[in-house]
CSV table of C-alpha atoms in Angstrom, one decimal:
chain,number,residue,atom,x,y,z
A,680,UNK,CA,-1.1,0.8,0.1
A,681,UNK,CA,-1.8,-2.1,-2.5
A,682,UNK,CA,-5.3,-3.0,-1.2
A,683,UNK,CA,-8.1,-1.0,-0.7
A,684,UNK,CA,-8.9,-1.9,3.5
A,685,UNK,CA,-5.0,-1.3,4.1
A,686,UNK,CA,-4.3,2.0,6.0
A,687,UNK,CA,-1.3,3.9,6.9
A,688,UNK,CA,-0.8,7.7,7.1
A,689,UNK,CA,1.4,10.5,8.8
A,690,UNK,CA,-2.6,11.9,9.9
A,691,UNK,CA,-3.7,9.0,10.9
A,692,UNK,CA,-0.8,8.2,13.4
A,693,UNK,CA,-1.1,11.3,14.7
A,694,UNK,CA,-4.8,11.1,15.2
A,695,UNK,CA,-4.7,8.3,16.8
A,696,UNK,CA,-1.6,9.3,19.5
A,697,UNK,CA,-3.6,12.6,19.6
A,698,UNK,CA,-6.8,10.6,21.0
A,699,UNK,CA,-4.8,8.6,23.1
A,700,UNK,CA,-2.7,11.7,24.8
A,701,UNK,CA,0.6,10.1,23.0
A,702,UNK,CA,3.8,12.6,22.2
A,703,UNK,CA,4.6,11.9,18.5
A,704,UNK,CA,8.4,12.9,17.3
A,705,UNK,CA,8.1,13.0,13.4
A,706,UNK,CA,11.8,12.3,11.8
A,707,UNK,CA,12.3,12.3,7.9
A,708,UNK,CA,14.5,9.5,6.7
A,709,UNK,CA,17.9,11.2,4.6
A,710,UNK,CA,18.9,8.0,2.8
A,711,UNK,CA,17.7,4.7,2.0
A,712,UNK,CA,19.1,1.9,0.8
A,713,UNK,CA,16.1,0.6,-2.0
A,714,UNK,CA,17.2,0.6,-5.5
A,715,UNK,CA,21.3,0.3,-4.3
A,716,UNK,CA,20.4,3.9,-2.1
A,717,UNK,CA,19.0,5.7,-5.1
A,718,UNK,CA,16.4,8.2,-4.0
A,719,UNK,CA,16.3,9.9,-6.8
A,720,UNK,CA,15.1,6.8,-9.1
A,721,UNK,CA,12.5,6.3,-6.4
A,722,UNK,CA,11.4,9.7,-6.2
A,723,UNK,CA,11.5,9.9,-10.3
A,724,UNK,CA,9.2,6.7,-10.5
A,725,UNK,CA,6.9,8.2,-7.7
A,726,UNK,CA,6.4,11.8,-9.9
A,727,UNK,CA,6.6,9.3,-13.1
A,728,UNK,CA,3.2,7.2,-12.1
A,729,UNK,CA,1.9,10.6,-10.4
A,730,UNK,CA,2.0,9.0,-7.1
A,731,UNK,CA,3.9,12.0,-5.7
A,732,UNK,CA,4.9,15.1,-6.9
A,733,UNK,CA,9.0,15.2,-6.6
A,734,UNK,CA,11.8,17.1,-8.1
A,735,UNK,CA,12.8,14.2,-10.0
A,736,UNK,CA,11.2,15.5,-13.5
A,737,UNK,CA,14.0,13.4,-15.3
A,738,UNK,CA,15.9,10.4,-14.8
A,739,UNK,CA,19.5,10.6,-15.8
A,740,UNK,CA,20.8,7.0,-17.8
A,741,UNK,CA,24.0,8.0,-16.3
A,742,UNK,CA,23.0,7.3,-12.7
A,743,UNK,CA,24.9,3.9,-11.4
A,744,UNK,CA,21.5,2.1,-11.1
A,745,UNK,CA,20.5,0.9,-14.3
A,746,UNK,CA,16.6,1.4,-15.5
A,747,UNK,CA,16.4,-0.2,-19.1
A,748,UNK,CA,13.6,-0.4,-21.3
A,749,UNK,CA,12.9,-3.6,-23.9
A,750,UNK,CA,11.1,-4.3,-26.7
A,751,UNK,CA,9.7,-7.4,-26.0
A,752,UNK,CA,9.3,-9.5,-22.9
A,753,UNK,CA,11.9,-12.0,-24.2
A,754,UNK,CA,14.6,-9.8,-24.0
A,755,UNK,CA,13.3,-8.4,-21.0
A,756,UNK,CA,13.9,-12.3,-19.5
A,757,UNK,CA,17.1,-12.9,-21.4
A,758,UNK,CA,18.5,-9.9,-19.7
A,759,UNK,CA,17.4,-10.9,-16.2
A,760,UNK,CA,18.6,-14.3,-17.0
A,761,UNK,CA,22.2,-13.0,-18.3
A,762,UNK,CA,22.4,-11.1,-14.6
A,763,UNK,CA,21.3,-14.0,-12.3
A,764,UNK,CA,24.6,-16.2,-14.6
A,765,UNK,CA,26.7,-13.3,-13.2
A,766,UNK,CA,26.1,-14.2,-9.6
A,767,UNK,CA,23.2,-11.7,-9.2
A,768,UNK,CA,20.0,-12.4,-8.0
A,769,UNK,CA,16.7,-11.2,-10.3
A,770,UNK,CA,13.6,-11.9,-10.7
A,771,UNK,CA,10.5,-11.3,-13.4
A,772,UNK,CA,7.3,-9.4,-11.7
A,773,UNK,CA,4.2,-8.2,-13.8
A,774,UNK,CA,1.0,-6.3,-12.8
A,775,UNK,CA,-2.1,-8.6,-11.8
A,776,UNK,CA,-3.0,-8.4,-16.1
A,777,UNK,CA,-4.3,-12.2,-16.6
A,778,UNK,CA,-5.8,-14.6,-14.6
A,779,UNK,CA,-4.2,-17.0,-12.1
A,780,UNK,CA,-5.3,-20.8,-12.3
A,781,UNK,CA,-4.3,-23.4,-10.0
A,782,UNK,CA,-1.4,-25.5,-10.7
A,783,UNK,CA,-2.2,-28.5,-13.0
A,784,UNK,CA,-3.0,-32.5,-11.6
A,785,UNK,CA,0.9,-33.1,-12.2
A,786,UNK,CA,1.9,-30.2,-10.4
A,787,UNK,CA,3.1,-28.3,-12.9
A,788,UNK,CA,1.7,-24.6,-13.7
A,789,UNK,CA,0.1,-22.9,-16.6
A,790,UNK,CA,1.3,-20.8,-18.4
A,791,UNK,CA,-0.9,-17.5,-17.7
A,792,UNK,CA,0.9,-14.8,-18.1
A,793,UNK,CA,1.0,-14.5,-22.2
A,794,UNK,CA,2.1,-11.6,-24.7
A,795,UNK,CA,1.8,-12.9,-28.1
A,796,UNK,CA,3.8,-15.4,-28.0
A,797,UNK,CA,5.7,-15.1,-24.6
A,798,UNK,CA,4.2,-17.4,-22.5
A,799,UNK,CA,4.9,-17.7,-18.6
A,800,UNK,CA,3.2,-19.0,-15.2
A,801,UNK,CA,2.4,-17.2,-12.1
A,802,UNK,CA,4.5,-18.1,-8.8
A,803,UNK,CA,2.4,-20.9,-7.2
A,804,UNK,CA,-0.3,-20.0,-5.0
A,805,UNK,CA,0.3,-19.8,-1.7
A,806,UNK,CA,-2.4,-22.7,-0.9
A,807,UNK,CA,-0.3,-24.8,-3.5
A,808,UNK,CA,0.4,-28.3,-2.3
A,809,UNK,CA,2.3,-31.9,-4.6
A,810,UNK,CA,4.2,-29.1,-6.8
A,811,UNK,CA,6.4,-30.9,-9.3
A,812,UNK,CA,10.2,-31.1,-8.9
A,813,UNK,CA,12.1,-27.6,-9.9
A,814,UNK,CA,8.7,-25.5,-8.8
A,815,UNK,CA,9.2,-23.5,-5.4
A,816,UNK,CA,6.2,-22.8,-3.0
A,817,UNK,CA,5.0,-19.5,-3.1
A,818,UNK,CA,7.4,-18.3,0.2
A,819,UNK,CA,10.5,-19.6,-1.3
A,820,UNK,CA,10.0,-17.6,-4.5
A,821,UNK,CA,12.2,-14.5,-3.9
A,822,UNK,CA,15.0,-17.2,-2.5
A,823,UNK,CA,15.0,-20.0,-4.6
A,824,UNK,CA,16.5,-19.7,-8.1
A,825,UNK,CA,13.8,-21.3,-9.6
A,826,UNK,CA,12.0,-18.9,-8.8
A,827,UNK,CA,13.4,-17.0,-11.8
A,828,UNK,CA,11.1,-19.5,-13.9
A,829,UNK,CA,7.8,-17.6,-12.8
A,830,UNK,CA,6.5,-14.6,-12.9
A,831,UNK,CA,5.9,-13.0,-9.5
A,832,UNK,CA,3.0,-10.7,-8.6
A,833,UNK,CA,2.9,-8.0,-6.4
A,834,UNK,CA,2.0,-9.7,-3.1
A,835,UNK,CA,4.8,-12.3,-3.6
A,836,UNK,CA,6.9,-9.2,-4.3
A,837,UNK,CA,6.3,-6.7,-1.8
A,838,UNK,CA,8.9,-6.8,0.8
A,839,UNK,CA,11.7,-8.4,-0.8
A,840,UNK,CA,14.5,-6.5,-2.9
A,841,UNK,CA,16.6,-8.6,-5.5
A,842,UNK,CA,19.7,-6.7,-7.7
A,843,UNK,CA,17.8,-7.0,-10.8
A,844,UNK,CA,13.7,-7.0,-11.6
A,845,UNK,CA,12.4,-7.6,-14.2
A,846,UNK,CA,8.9,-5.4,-14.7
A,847,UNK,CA,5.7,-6.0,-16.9
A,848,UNK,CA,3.7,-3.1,-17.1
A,849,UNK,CA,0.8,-4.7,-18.3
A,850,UNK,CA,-2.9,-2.6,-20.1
A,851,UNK,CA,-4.4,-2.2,-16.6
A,852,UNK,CA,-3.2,1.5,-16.3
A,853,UNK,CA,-1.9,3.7,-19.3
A,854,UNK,CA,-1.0,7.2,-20.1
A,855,UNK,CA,-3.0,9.1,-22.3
A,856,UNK,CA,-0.5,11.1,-24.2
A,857,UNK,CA,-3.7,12.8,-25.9
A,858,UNK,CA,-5.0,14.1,-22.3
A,859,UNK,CA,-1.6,14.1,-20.8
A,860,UNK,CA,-3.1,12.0,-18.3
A,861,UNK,CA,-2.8,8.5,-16.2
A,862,UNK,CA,-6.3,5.8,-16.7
A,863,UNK,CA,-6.9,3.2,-15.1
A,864,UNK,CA,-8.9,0.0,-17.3
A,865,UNK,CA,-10.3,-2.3,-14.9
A,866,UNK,CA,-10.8,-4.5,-17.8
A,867,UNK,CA,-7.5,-5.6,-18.5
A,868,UNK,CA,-7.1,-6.0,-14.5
A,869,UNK,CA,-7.6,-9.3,-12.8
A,870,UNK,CA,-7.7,-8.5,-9.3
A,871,UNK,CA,-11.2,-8.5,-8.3
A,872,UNK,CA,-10.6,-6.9,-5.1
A,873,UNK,CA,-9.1,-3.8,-7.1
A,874,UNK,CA,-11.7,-3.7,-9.4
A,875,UNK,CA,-14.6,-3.4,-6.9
A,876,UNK,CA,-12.2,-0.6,-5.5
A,877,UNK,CA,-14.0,1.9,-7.2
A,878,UNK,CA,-12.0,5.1,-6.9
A,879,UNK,CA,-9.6,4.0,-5.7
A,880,UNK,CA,-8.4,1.6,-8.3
A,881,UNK,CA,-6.0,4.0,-10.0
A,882,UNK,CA,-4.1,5.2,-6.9
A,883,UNK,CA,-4.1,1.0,-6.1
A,884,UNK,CA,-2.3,0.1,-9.5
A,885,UNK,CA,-0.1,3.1,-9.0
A,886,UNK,CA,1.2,1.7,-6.0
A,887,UNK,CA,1.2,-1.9,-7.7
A,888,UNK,CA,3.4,-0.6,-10.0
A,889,UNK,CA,5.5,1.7,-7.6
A,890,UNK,CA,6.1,-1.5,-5.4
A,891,UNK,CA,7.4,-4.0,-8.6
A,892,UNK,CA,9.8,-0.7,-10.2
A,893,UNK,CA,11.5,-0.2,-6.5
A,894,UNK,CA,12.5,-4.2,-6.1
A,895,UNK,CA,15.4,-3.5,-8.2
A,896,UNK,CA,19.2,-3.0,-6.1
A,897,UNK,CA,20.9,-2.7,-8.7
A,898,UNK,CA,18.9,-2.5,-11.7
A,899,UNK,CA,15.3,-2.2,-12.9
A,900,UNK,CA,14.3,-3.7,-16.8
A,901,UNK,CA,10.9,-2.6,-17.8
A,902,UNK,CA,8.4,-4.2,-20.8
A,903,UNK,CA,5.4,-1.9,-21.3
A,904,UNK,CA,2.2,-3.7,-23.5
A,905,UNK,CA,1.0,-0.2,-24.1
A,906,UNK,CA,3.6,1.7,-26.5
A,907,UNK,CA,2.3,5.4,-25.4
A,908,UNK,CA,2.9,4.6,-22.0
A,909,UNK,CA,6.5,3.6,-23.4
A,910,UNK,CA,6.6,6.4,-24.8
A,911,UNK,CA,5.8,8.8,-21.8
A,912,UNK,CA,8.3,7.1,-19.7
A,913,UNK,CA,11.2,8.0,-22.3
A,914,UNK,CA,10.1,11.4,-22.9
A,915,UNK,CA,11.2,11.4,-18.9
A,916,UNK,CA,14.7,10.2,-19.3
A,917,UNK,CA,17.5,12.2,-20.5
């Protein structure tokens, strides 16, 4: 759930096939084939961002799918980049952290997405018309290899797998390492549905964030702005 009117439980399906006199056969999935069949990354990203408690306290370097973490956003890119030359596919994704403008009068588009002075664009908007040569429409993002050019969000995101993402973990949610605890700063966000989410907007930008690590078949490279969230994520891998 990445938005606050979306629904979806195991309760609520079984409410509802309850009121409606419906048989429900509950099965539990034993493999899955996100992040190259991985559970255990999932499940160490899901007890990671507190978004479910899992067995997976640590995550093991050795593991064939490769979770990296870089110093600057650069060399987060150049490594994506280096993949995508090998005949991989990979993308750059970042949480909703800066504003997205529409695309300039020549069809070109800014250059939102900045960390000092790493500078990128959004994907288009999906209302984008006249883009200029070399930019894809918002639906041909994941496909097109130009797509590599922009940084996606989590709604262009959500669905589609690559080998390699790319992550910004931007200020809109940080670990305390003081309290030992996940916040989440609304003011660093700029989804304006999320931040009129009230209580909700932690658990929201905990899924954001869930969705954009899992992308990843065969790898997943991670920037983080905030340095003690850095630092709690690599006090969680052996």
């Amino acid at each position: 759930m990445v938005r606050p009117n979306e629904i979806g439980s195991i309760k609520y399906i079984k409410d509802t096939a309850t009121k409606f006199q419906c048989r429900v056969l509950e099965f539990e999935l034993e493999a899955q084939f996100r992040c190259g069949g991985s559970g255990g990354f999932v499940n160490w990203i899901n007890n990671t961002l507190g978004v479910q408690k899992t067995a997976n306290v640590l995550w093991d370097t050795k593991e064939s799918f490769e979770f990296r973490i870089f110093d600057t956003p650069w060399n987060l890119e150049n490594a994506i980049k280096e993949r995508q030359a090998l005949t991989n596919t990979g993308r750059m994704t970042a949480g909703f952290c800066w504003g997205w403008s529409d695309q300039n009068t020549d069809g070109t588009l800014k250059e939102d997405v900045m960390i000092g002075d790493f500078t990128r664009p959004w994907n288009a908007k999906p209302d984008a018309a006249k883009l200029a040569l070399g930019i894809p429409k918002s639906s041909l993002w994941a496909y097109d290899p130009n797509g590599l050019n922009q940084i996606g969000c989590v709604y262009t995101a959500q669905g589609f797998e690559f080998d390699y993402v790319g992550v910004i973990i931007g200020k809109d949610i940080v670990y305390n390492l003081d309290k030992q605890q996940w916040e989440g700063n609304k003011v660093h966000s700029y989804d304006t549905v999320f931040k009129r989410s009230k209580d909700k907007f932690e658990d929201l930008i905990k899924n954001t964030y869930r969705v954009l690590l899992t992308r990843g078949m065969k790898g997943c490279y991670v920037y983080f702005e905030d340095k003690d969230t850095e630092r709690f994520f690599k006090s969680r891998m052996e």
